[in-house]
Coordinates of C-alpha atoms in Angstrom, one line a residue:
M235 CA 121.1 28.6 231.9
F236 CA 119.8 25.9 229.5
S237 CA 116.3 26.3 228.6
D238 CA 114.2 23.2 228.5
D239 CA 114.3 23.1 224.6
Q240 CA 118.0 23.1 224.8
L241 CA 118.0 19.9 226.8
T242 CA 117.4 16.1 226.3
Q243 CA 116.5 13.9 229.1
N244 CA 118.4 10.5 229.4
A245 CA 118.6 7.5 231.5
F246 CA 121.7 6.1 233.1
L247 CA 122.2 3.0 235.2
G248 CA 119.5 1.2 233.6
G249 CA 117.1 3.9 234.4
R250 CA 118.2 4.2 238.2
L251 CA 119.5 7.7 237.2
T252 CA 117.9 10.3 234.9
L253 CA 120.1 13.2 233.6
F254 CA 119.3 16.4 231.8
Q255 CA 122.0 17.0 229.3
P256 CA 122.6 19.9 226.7
R257 CA 121.2 18.8 223.4
D258 CA 124.1 20.4 221.4
G259 CA 126.8 20.7 224.3
Y260 CA 128.9 18.3 226.2
R261 CA 127.2 15.1 226.7
A262 CA 128.4 12.4 229.1
G263 CA 129.3 9.0 227.8
V264 CA 130.3 5.9 229.5
D265 CA 133.6 7.3 231.0
P266 CA 132.1 9.1 233.9
V267 CA 130.2 6.0 235.0
L268 CA 133.4 3.9 234.8
L269 CA 135.1 6.3 236.8
A270 CA 132.5 6.3 239.5
S271 CA 131.9 2.5 239.7
V272 CA 135.6 2.0 240.9
V273 CA 135.5 4.3 243.8
P274 CA 135.7 2.1 247.0
A275 CA 132.8 4.4 248.9
R276 CA 130.5 3.6 251.6
A277 CA 127.6 5.2 253.4
G278 CA 128.6 8.1 255.5
Q279 CA 131.6 9.1 253.3
S280 CA 131.9 12.2 251.5
V281 CA 133.1 12.8 247.9
L282 CA 134.2 16.0 245.8
E283 CA 134.3 15.9 242.0
L284 CA 136.3 18.4 240.2
G285 CA 134.9 19.6 237.2
C286 CA 131.6 17.8 237.7
G287 CA 129.8 19.1 234.4
A288 CA 126.1 18.1 234.5
G289 CA 127.0 15.6 237.3
A290 CA 127.1 12.3 235.6
A291 CA 130.0 11.0 237.5
I292 CA 129.3 11.9 240.9
L293 CA 125.3 11.5 240.6
S294 CA 126.2 8.0 239.3
L295 CA 128.3 7.4 242.5
L296 CA 125.7 9.0 244.9
T297 CA 123.1 6.6 243.2
R298 CA 125.2 3.4 243.6
V299 CA 126.4 4.2 247.2
A300 CA 123.4 5.7 249.4
G301 CA 124.1 7.7 252.4
M302 CA 127.0 9.7 251.0
Q303 CA 127.5 13.5 250.7
G304 CA 128.4 14.9 247.6
H305 CA 129.9 18.2 246.4
G306 CA 130.9 19.3 242.9
V307 CA 132.9 22.0 241.4
E308 CA 132.1 23.3 238.0
L309 CA 133.8 26.2 235.9
Q310 CA 130.9 26.7 233.6
P311 CA 127.8 28.4 235.4
D312 CA 125.2 26.7 232.8
Y313 CA 126.6 23.3 233.6
A314 CA 126.9 23.9 237.4
D315 CA 123.2 24.8 237.4
L316 CA 122.5 21.6 235.4
A317 CA 124.1 19.7 237.9
R318 CA 122.1 21.1 240.7
R319 CA 119.0 20.5 238.8
N320 CA 120.0 16.9 238.1
A321 CA 120.7 16.4 241.7
A322 CA 117.2 17.8 242.7
L323 CA 115.7 15.7 240.0
N324 CA 117.1 12.3 241.5
E325 CA 116.9 13.5 244.9
L326 CA 120.6 13.1 245.6
P327 CA 122.7 15.1 248.3
L328 CA 124.8 17.0 245.8
D329 CA 126.1 20.8 246.5
V330 CA 127.7 22.4 243.4
T331 CA 130.1 25.4 243.7
C332 CA 130.6 27.4 240.3
A333 CA 134.4 28.3 240.6
D334 CA 137.8 27.7 238.9
L335 CA 139.3 24.8 240.8
S336 CA 142.5 26.6 240.9
T337 CA 140.8 29.4 243.0
L338 CA 138.1 27.5 245.1
P339 CA 136.3 29.9 247.6
N340 CA 137.5 29.8 251.2
A341 CA 134.4 28.0 252.5
L342 CA 135.3 24.6 250.4
R343 CA 139.1 25.1 250.9
Q344 CA 138.4 24.4 254.8
Q345 CA 136.7 21.0 253.8
R346 CA 138.2 17.8 253.4
F347 CA 136.8 14.7 251.7
H348 CA 137.1 11.1 251.9
H349 CA 137.1 10.6 247.9
V350 CA 137.8 13.0 245.1
I351 CA 137.1 12.1 241.6
A352 CA 137.8 13.7 238.2
N353 CA 137.6 13.4 234.5
P354 CA 139.6 16.3 233.3
P355 CA 139.6 17.4 229.7
Y356 CA 141.4 14.8 227.6
Y357 CA 143.4 17.0 225.7
R358 CA 145.7 20.0 226.4
S359 CA 144.2 23.3 225.2
G360 CA 144.8 23.9 221.6
A361 CA 145.7 20.1 220.9
H362 CA 142.2 19.3 219.6
S363 CA 139.7 20.6 216.8
Q364 CA 137.7 23.3 218.3
A365 CA 134.2 22.4 218.9
R366 CA 131.4 24.9 217.9
D367 CA 129.7 24.7 221.3
M368 CA 131.8 26.7 224.2
G369 CA 130.7 23.9 226.6
R370 CA 132.0 21.0 224.7
S371 CA 135.0 22.8 223.9
V372 CA 136.1 23.6 227.4
A373 CA 135.4 19.9 228.4
L374 CA 137.7 18.4 225.7
G375 CA 140.6 20.8 226.1
G376 CA 141.1 22.9 229.1
D377 CA 143.6 25.5 230.1
T378 CA 144.2 24.0 233.6
P379 CA 147.1 21.7 233.7
L380 CA 146.6 18.4 235.0
A381 CA 149.1 18.9 237.7
T382 CA 146.9 21.5 239.2
W383 CA 144.0 19.4 239.3
V384 CA 146.1 16.7 241.0
E385 CA 147.4 19.4 243.5
V386 CA 143.7 20.7 244.3
A387 CA 142.7 17.1 244.8
A388 CA 145.4 16.3 247.2
R389 CA 144.6 19.3 249.3
R390 CA 141.1 18.3 249.5
L391 CA 141.6 14.8 250.6
L392 CA 141.4 13.6 254.3
P393 CA 144.1 11.4 255.4
K394 CA 144.0 8.0 253.5
G395 CA 141.4 9.5 251.2
Y396 CA 141.5 8.3 247.8
L397 CA 141.7 10.2 244.3
H398 CA 140.4 8.5 241.2
I399 CA 140.9 10.2 238.0
I400 CA 140.2 9.1 234.4
Q401 CA 142.3 10.2 231.4
R402 CA 144.1 9.4 228.2
T403 CA 147.0 6.9 228.3
D404 CA 149.2 9.3 226.6
R405 CA 148.9 11.5 229.5
L406 CA 149.4 9.3 232.3
P407 CA 153.2 10.3 232.9
E408 CA 151.9 13.8 233.7
L409 CA 149.5 12.3 236.3
I410 CA 152.3 10.2 237.8
T411 CA 154.5 13.1 238.0
A412 CA 151.9 15.3 239.5
C413 CA 151.4 12.9 242.4
E414 CA 154.9 13.0 243.6
G415 CA 155.2 14.4 246.8
R416 CA 151.4 14.7 247.1
L417 CA 149.7 11.2 246.9
G418 CA 151.2 7.8 247.2
A419 CA 150.1 4.1 246.6
L420 CA 149.5 4.8 243.0
E421 CA 147.4 2.0 241.0
V422 CA 146.7 2.4 237.3
L423 CA 143.9 0.4 235.6
P424 CA 144.1 0.5 231.5
L425 CA 140.9 0.4 229.9
T426 CA 140.8 -0.9 226.4
A427 CA 138.1 -1.5 223.7
R428 CA 138.8 -5.2 222.9
P429 CA 141.4 -7.9 223.5
G430 CA 144.5 -7.4 221.9
R431 CA 144.1 -3.4 221.5
A432 CA 146.2 -0.9 223.3
P433 CA 144.3 1.1 226.0
D434 CA 143.1 4.5 225.1
L435 CA 142.2 5.5 228.8
V436 CA 143.4 4.8 232.4
I437 CA 141.9 5.3 235.6
L438 CA 144.4 6.4 238.1
R439 CA 144.1 5.5 241.8
A440 CA 146.1 7.3 244.4
R441 CA 145.8 7.8 248.1
K442 CA 146.8 10.6 250.7
E443 CA 149.5 9.3 252.7
G444 CA 149.6 6.0 250.8
K445 CA 152.8 4.1 251.0
S446 CA 152.6 0.9 248.8
P447 CA 154.5 0.5 245.7
F448 CA 153.2 1.5 242.2
R449 CA 150.9 -1.3 240.4
L450 CA 150.1 -1.4 237.0
H451 CA 147.1 -3.8 236.3
A452 CA 146.1 -5.8 233.3
P453 CA 143.5 -3.8 231.2
Q454 CA 140.0 -4.0 231.7
I455 CA 138.3 -5.0 228.4
L456 CA 135.2 -3.1 227.6
H457 CA 133.6 -5.1 224.6
Q458 CA 133.3 -8.8 223.4
G459 CA 135.3 -9.9 220.2
D460 CA 138.3 -8.5 218.5
R461 CA 136.1 -6.1 216.5
H462 CA 132.8 -4.5 215.9
T463 CA 130.7 -6.5 213.6
A464 CA 127.0 -5.4 214.2
D465 CA 125.3 -2.4 215.6
V466 CA 124.3 -4.1 218.8
E467 CA 125.8 -3.7 222.4
S468 CA 128.8 -5.8 222.9
Y469 CA 129.9 -5.1 226.4
V470 CA 131.5 -7.7 228.5
A471 CA 129.5 -8.9 231.5
E472 CA 131.2 -6.8 234.4
I473 CA 130.9 -3.7 232.2
R474 CA 127.2 -4.1 231.3
S475 CA 126.5 -4.6 234.9
V476 CA 128.3 -1.3 235.7
L477 CA 126.4 0.7 233.1
R478 CA 122.9 -1.2 233.2
D479 CA 122.5 -2.2 236.8
G480 CA 124.7 0.4 238.7
A481 CA 127.2 -2.2 239.9
A482 CA 130.7 -1.4 241.3
L483 CA 133.5 -2.4 238.9
K484 CA 135.8 -4.7 240.9
W485 CA 139.3 -3.1 241.4
P486 CA 141.8 -6.1 240.3
D487 CA 143.6 -7.4 243.3
A488 CA 141.9 -5.2 245.9
R489 CA 144.0 -4.6 248.9

């Protein structure tokens, strides 16, 4: 368990959410907040996050949408404990199970959720420079295949439930292949830093028992201007509203 001197306390969503994070371990950036912002959740629904870490994504969602019930699964005991601590700090309804997502305990395997979200490691194990901190190393490059993340998510979803997953663009083919026979109505929202640049990340939306055809949306641009010119915040208005006001990011051509 992290000691107090190993942690920092950081404000998210313009101060609506406060998170303890390891000073030297894995620290959440904007990606989990963006992931949470596109989930079409409403009060009374439930959400499961696979690999919840310290809770940045799921607690952002529970902050934005009051009246939901959250459950997180986290492999690393120190981070699972930190997610519980962050939920208590913010008085948010989150239960956390410390387990490998491929071997979930029976009690959790009996549950189904309206939404599943995930921010899996962006690199295949061994495909990135090894981080000195073990927590950060696991977060960047895990041993569990993306297909397993999708399979577990599909099993935990209620009929018509949604999966949202954020991942590097070059791993999108793996995600699409993993959804075959499990999830349908696939939609992809690319995320690009600036106009004219290739997207580095994508958010995949998929639905249990979905039948609609595949849709590839125009990229969501994160920053104003075609290049970074000064050490100041340059987010476009809709992204700034997500990060600072806890707003939802409108899914393009919502149906």
